[in-house]
Each structure stands twice: as structure tokens, then as C-alpha cells.
CSV table of N, CA, C and O in Angstrom, one decimal:
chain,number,residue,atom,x,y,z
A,1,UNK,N,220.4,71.6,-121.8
A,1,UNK,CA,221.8,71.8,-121.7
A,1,UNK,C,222.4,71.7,-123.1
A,1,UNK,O,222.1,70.9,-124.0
A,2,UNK,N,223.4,72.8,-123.1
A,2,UNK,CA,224.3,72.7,-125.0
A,2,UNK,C,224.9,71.2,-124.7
A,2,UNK,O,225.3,70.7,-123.6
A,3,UNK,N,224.8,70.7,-126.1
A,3,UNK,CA,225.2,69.1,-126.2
A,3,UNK,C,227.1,69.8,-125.8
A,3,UNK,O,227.6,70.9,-126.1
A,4,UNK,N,227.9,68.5,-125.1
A,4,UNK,CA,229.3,68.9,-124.6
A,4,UNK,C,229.8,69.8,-123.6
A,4,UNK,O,230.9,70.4,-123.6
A,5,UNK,N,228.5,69.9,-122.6
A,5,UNK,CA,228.7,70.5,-121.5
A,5,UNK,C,229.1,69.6,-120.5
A,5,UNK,O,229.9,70.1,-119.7
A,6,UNK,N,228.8,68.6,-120.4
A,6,UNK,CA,229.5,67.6,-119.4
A,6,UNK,C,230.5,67.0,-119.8
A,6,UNK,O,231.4,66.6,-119.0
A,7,UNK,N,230.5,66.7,-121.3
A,7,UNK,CA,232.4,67.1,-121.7
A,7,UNK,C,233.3,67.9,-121.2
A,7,UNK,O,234.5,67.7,-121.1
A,8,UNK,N,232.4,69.1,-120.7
A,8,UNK,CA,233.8,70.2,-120.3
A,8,UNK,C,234.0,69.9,-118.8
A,8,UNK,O,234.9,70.2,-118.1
A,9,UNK,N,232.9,69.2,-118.4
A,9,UNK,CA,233.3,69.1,-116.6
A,9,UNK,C,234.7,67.9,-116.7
A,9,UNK,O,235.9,68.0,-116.3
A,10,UNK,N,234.2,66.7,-117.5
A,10,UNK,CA,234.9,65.8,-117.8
A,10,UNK,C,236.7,66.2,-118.0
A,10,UNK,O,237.5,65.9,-117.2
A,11,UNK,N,236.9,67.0,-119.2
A,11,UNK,CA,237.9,67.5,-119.5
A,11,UNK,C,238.6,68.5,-118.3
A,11,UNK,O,239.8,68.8,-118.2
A,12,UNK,N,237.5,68.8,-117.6
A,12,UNK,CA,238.2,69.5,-116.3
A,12,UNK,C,238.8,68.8,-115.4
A,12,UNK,O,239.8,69.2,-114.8
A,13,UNK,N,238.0,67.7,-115.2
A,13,UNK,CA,238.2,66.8,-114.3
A,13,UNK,C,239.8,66.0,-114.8
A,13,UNK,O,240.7,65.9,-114.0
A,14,UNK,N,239.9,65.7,-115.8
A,14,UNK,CA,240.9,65.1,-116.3
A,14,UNK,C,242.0,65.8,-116.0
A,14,UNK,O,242.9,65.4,-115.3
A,15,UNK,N,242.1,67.3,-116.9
A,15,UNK,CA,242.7,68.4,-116.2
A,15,UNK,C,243.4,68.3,-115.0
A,15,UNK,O,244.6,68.1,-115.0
A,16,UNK,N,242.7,68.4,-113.9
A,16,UNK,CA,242.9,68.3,-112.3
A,16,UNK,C,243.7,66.9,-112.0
A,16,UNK,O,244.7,67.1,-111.4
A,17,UNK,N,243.4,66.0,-112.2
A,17,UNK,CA,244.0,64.6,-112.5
A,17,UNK,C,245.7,65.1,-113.0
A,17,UNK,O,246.5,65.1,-112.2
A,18,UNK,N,245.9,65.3,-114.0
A,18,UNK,CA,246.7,65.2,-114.8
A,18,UNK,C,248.3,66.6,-113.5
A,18,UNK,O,249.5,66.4,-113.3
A,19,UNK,N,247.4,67.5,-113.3
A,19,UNK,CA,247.7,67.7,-112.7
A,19,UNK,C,247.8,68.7,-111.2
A,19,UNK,O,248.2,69.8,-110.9
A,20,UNK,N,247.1,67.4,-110.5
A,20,UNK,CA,247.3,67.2,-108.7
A,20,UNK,C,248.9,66.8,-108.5
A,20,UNK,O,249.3,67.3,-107.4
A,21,UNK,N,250.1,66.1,-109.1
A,21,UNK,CA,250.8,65.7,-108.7
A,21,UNK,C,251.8,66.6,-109.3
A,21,UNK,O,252.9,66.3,-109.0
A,22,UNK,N,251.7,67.5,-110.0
A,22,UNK,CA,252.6,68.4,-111.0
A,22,UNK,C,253.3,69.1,-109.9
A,22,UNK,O,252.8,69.1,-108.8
A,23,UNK,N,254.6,69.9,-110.1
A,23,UNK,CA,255.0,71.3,-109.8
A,23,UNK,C,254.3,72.1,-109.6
A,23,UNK,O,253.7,72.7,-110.5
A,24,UNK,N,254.2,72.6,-107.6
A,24,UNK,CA,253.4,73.2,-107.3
A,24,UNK,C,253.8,75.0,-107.8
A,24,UNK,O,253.1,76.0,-107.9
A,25,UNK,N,255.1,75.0,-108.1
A,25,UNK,CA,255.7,76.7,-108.7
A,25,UNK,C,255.1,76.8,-109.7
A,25,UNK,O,254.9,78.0,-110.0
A,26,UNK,N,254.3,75.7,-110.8
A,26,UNK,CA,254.0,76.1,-112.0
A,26,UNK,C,252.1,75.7,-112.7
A,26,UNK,O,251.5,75.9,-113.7
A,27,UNK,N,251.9,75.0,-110.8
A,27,UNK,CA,250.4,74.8,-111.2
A,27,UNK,C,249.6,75.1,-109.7
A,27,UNK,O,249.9,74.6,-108.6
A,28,UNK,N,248.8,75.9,-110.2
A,28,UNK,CA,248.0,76.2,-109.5
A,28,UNK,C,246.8,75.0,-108.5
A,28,UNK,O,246.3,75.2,-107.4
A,29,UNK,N,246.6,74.1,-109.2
A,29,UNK,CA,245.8,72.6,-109.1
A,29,UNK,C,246.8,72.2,-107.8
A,29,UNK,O,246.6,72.0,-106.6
A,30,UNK,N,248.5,72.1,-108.7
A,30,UNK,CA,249.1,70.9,-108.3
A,30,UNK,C,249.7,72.1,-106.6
A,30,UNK,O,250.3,71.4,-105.8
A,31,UNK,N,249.6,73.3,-106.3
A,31,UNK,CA,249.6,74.1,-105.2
A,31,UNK,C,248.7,73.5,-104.4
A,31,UNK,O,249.1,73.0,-103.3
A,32,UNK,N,247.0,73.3,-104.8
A,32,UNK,CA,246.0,73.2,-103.8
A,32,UNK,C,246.6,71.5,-103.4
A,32,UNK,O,246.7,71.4,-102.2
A,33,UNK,N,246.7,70.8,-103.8
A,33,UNK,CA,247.1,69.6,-103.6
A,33,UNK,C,248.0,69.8,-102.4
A,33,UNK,O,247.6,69.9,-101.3
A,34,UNK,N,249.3,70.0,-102.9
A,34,UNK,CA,250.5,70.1,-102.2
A,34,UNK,C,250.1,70.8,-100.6
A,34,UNK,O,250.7,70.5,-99.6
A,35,UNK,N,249.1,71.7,-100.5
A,35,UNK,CA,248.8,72.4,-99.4
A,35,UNK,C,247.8,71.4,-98.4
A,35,UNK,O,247.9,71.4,-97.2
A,36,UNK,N,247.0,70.6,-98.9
A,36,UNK,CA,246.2,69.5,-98.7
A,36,UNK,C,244.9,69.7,-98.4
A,36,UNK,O,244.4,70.6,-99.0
A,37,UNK,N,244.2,68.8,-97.7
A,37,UNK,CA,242.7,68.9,-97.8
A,37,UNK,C,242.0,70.5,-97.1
A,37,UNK,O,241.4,71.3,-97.7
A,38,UNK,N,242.4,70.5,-95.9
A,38,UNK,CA,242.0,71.8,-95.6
A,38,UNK,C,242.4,73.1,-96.6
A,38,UNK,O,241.7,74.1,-96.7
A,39,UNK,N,243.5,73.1,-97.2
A,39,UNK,CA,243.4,74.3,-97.8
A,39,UNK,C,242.6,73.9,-99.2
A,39,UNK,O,242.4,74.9,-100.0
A,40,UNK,N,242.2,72.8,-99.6
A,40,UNK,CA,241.3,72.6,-100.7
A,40,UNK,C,239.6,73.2,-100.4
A,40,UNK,O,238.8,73.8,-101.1
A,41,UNK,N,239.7,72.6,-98.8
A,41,UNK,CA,238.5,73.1,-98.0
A,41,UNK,C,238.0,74.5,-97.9
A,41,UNK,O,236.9,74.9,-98.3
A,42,UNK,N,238.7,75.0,-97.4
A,42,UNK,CA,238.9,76.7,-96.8
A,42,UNK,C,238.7,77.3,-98.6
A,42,UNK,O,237.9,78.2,-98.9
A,43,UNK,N,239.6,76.6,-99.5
A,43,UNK,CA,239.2,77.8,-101.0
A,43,UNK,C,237.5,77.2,-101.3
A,43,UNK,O,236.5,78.0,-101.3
A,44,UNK,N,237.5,76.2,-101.4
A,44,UNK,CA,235.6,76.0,-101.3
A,44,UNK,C,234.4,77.0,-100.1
A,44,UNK,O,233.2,77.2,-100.3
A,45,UNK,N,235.3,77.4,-98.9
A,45,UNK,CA,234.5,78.2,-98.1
A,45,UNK,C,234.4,79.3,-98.9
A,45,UNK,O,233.3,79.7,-99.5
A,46,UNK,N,235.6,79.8,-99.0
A,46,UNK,CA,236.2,81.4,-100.0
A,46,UNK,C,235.0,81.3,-101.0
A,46,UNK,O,234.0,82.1,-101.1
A,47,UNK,N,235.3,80.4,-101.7
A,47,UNK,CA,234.5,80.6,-103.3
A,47,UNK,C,232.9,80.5,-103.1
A,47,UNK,O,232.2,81.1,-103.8
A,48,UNK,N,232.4,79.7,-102.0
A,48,UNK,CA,230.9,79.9,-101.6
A,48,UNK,C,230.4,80.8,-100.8
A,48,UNK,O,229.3,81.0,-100.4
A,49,UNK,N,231.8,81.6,-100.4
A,49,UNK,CA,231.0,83.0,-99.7
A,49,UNK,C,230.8,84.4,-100.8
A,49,UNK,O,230.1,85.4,-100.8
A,50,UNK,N,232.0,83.9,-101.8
A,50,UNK,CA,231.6,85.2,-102.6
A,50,UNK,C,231.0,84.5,-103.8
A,50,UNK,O,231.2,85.1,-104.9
A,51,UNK,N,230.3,83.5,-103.9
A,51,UNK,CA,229.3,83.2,-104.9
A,51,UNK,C,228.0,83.9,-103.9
A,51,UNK,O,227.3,84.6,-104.7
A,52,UNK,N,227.5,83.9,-102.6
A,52,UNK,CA,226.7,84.0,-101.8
A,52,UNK,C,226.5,85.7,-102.3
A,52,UNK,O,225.5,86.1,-102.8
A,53,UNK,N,227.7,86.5,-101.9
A,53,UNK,CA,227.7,88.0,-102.1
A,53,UNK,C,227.4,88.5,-103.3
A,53,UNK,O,227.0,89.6,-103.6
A,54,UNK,N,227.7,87.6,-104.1
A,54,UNK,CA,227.2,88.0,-106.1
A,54,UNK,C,225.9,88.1,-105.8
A,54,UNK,O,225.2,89.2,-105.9
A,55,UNK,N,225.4,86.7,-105.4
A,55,UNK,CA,224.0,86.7,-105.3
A,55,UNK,C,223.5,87.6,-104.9
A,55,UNK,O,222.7,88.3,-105.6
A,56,UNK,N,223.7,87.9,-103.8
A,56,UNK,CA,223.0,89.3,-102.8
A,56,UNK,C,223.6,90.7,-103.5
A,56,UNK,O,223.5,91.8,-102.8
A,57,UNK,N,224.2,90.8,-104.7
A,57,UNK,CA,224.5,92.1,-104.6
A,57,UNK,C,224.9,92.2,-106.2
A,57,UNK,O,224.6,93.1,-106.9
A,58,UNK,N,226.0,90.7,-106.6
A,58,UNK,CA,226.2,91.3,-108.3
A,58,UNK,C,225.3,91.4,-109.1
A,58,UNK,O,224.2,91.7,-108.7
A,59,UNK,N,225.5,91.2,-110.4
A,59,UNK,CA,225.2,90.8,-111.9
A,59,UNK,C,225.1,89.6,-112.1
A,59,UNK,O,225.7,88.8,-111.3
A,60,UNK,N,224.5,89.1,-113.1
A,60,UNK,CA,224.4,87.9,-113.2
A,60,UNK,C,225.8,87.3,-113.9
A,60,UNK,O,226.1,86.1,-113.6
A,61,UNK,N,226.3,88.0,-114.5
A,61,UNK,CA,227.7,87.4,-114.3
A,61,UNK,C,228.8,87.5,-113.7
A,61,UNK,O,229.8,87.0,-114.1
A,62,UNK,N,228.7,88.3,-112.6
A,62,UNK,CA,229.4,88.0,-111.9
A,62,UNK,C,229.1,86.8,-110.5
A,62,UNK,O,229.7,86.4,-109.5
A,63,UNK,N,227.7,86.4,-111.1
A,63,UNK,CA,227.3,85.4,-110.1
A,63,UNK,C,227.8,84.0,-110.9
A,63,UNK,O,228.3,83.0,-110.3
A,64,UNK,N,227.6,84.1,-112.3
A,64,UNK,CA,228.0,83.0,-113.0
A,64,UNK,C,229.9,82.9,-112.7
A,64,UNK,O,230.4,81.8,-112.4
A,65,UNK,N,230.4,83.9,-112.9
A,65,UNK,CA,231.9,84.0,-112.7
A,65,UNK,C,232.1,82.9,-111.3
A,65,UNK,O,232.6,81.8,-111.2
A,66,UNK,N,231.5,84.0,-110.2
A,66,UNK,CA,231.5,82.8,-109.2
A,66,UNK,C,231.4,81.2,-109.0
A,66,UNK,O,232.1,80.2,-108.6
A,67,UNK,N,230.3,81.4,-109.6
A,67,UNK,CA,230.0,80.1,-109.3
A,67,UNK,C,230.9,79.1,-110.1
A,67,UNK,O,231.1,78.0,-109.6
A,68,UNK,N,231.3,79.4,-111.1
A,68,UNK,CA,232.3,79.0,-111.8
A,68,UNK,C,233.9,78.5,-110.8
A,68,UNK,O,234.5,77.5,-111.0
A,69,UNK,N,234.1,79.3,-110.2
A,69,UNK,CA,234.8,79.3,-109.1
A,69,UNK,C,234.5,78.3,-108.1
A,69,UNK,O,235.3,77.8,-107.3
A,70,UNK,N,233.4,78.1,-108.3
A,70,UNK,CA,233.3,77.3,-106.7
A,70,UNK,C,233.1,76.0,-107.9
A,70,UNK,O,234.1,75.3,-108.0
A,71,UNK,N,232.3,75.7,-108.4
A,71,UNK,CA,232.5,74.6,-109.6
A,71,UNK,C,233.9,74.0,-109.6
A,71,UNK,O,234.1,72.9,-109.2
A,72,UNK,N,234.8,74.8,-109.9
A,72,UNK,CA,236.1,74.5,-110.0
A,72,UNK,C,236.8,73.4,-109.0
A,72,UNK,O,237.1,72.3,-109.1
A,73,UNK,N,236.9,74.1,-108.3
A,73,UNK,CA,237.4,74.0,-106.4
A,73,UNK,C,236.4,73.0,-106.0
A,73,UNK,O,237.0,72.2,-105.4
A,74,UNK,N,235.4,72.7,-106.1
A,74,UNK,CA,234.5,71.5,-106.1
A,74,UNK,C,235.1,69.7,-106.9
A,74,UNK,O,235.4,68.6,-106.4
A,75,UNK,N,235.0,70.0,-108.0
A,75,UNK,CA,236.1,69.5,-108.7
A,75,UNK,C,237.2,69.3,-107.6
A,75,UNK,O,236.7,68.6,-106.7
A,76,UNK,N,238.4,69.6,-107.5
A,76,UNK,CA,239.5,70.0,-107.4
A,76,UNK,C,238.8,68.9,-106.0
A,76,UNK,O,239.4,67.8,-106.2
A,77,UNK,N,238.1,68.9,-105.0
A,77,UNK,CA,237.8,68.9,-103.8
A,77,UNK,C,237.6,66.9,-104.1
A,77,UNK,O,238.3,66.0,-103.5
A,78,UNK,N,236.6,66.7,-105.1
A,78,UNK,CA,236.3,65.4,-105.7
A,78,UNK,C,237.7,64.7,-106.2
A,78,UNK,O,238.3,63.9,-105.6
A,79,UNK,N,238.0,65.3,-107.2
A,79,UNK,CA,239.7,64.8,-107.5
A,79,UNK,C,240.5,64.3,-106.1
A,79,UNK,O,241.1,63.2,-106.1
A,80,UNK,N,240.6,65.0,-105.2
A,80,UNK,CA,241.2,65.1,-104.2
A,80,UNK,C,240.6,63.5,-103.5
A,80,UNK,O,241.3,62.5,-103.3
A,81,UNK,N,239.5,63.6,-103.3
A,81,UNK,CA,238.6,62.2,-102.6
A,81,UNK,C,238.3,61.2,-103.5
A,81,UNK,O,237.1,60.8,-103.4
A,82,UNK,N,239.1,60.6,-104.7
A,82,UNK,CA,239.2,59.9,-105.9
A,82,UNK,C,237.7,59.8,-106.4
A,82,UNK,O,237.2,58.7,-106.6
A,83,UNK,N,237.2,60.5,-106.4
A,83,UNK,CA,235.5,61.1,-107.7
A,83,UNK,C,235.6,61.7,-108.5
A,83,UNK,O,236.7,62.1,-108.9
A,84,UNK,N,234.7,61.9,-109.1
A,84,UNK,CA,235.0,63.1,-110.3
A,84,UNK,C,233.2,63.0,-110.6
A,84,UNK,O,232.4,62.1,-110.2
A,85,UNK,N,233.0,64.8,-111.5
A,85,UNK,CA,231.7,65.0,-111.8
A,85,UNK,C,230.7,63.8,-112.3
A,85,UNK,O,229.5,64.0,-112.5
A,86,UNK,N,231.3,62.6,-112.4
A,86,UNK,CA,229.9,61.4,-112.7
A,86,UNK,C,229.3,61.3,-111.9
A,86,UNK,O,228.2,61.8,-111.9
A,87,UNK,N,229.9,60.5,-110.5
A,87,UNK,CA,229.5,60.7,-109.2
A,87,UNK,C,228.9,61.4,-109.1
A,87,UNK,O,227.9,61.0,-108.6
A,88,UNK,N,228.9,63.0,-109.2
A,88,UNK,CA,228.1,63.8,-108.5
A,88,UNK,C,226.3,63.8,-109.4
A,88,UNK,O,225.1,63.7,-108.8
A,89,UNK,N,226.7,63.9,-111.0
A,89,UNK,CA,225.8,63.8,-111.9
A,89,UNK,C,224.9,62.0,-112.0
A,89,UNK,O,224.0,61.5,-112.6
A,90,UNK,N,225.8,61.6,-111.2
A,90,UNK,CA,225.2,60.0,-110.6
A,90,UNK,C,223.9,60.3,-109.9
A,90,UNK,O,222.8,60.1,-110.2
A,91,UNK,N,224.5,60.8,-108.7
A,91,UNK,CA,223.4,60.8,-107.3
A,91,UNK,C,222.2,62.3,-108.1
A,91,UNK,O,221.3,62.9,-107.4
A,92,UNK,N,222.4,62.5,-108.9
A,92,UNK,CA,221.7,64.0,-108.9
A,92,UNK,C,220.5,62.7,-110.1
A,92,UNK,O,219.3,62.9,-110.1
A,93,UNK,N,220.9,62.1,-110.6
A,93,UNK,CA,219.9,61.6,-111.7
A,93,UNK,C,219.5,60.5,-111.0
A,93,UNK,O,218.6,59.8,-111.5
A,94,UNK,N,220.1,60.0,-109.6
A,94,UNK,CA,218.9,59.3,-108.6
A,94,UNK,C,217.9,59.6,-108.2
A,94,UNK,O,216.8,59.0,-108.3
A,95,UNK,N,218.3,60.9,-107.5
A,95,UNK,CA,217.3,61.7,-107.0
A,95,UNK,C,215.9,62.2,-107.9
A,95,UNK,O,214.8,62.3,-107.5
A,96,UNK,N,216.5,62.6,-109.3
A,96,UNK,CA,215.9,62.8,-110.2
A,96,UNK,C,214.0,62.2,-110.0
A,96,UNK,O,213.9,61.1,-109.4
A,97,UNK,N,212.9,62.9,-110.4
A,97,UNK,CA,211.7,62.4,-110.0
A,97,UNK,C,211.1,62.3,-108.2
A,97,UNK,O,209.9,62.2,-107.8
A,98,UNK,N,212.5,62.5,-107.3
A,98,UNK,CA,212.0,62.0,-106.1
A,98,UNK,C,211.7,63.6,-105.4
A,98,UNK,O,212.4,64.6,-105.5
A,99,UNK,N,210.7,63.4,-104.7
A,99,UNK,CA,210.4,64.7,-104.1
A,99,UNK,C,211.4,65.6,-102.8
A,99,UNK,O,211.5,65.2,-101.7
A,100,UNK,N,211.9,66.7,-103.2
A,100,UNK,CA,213.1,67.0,-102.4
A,100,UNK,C,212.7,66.1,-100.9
A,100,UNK,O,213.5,65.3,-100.5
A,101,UNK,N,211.3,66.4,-100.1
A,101,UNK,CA,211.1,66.2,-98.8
A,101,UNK,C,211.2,64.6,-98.5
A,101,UNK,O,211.9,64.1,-97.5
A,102,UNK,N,210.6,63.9,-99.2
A,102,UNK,CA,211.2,62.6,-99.1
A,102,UNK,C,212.4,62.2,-99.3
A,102,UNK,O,213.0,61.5,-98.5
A,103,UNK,N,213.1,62.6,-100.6
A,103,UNK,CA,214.8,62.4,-100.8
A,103,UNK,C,215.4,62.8,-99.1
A,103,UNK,O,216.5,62.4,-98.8
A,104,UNK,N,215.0,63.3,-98.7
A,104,UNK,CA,215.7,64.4,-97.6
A,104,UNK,C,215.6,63.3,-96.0
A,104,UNK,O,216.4,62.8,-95.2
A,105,UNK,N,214.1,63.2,-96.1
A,105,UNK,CA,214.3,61.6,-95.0
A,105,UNK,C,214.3,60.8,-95.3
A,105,UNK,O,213.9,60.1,-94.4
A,106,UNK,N,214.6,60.0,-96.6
A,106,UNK,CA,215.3,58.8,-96.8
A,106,UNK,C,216.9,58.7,-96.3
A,106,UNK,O,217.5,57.7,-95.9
A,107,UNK,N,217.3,60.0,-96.5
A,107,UNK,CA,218.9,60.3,-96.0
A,107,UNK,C,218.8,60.0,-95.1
A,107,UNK,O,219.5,59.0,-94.7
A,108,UNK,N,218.0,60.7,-94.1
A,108,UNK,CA,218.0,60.7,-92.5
A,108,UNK,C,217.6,59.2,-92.4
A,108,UNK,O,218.2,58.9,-91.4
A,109,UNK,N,217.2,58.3,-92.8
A,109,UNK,CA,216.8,57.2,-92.1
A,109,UNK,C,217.7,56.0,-92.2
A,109,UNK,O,217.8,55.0,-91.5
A,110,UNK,N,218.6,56.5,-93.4
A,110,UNK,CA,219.8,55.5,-93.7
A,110,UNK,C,221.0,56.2,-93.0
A,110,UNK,O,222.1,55.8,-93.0
């Protein structure tokens, strides 16, 4: 990974923070807020169905554009449920070493 790539999730995160509570006329963030969890929800459906269709059909950047999008709105989704990208980059460096199929029924058993 380029060194200050999880700086930029960070800065995004902060971003979204700064403003969830803003003027929904003048921020797009502080819109999905104002509309509430389902419509935070429903744009994460949006953005993982046409990250899905890149896959099956774009360019590789238009798969990265995507997914960028759903990154976003992911974010946006965490912000919302007071988390942010550590948390997620938390549980991903738990997992780290453990074999998908066992990580998978340890879930199930807790």
C-alpha cells in the first residue's frame, strides 16, 4: 500500500464527521444524513449493484470509480453508526493469518 493511504480514508472519515450535521442544500453528506439510515442504505445497495455491473462488463476503471463509490457511502454508513475506517481495518487485521473457513465458523458459533 502507498504510505498515506489510510490517511485518506481517515481524512474522509473526518470529512463526513464534520459534515453529517451541515446544510443539507449545500452538502451532499449532510443530505444523506438528513434523509436517514435507509436512504444511507438503499445508496450502498445503488453503489454495490453498479460496482457488480463494472465488474461484469467495465474497465478497470470504471470498476475502481465504482468501488470508490461504494467506499464512500460505506464510510458515510460507519459515520452514521459512530465507527469510522479503524474499526473496519481493526477486525480485517484480526482476521489477518486466520483461514477464511475457520474465521467464518467461529462467527457462527459466537
Amino acid at each position: 500500500m502507498k504510505p498515506g493511504l489510510y490517511e485518506t480514508l481517515e481524512r474522509i472519515a473526518a470529512a463526513i464527521e464534520r459534515r453529517k450535521g451541515g446544510d443539507p442544500e449545500k452538502s451532499y453528506v449532510a443530505q444523506l444524513f438528513s434523509r436517514g439510515e435507509d436512504a444511507i442504505l438503499r445508496k450502498i445497495l445503488e453503489e454495490a449493484t453498479e460496482t457488480l455491473l463494472a465488474a461484469k462488463s467495465g474497465g478497470r476503471l470504471e470498476l475502481v470509480r465504482e468501488l470508490a463509490d461504494l467506499w464512500f457511502h460505506c464510510l458515510v454508513l460507519l459515520a452514521h453508526k459512530g465507527l469510522g475506517p479503524g474499526d473496519v481495518l481493526a477486525e480485517l487485521h484480526r482476521r489477518e493469518g486466520i483461514p477464511g473457513l475457520d474465521e467464518k465458523a467461529a462467527r457462527k458459533k459466537g
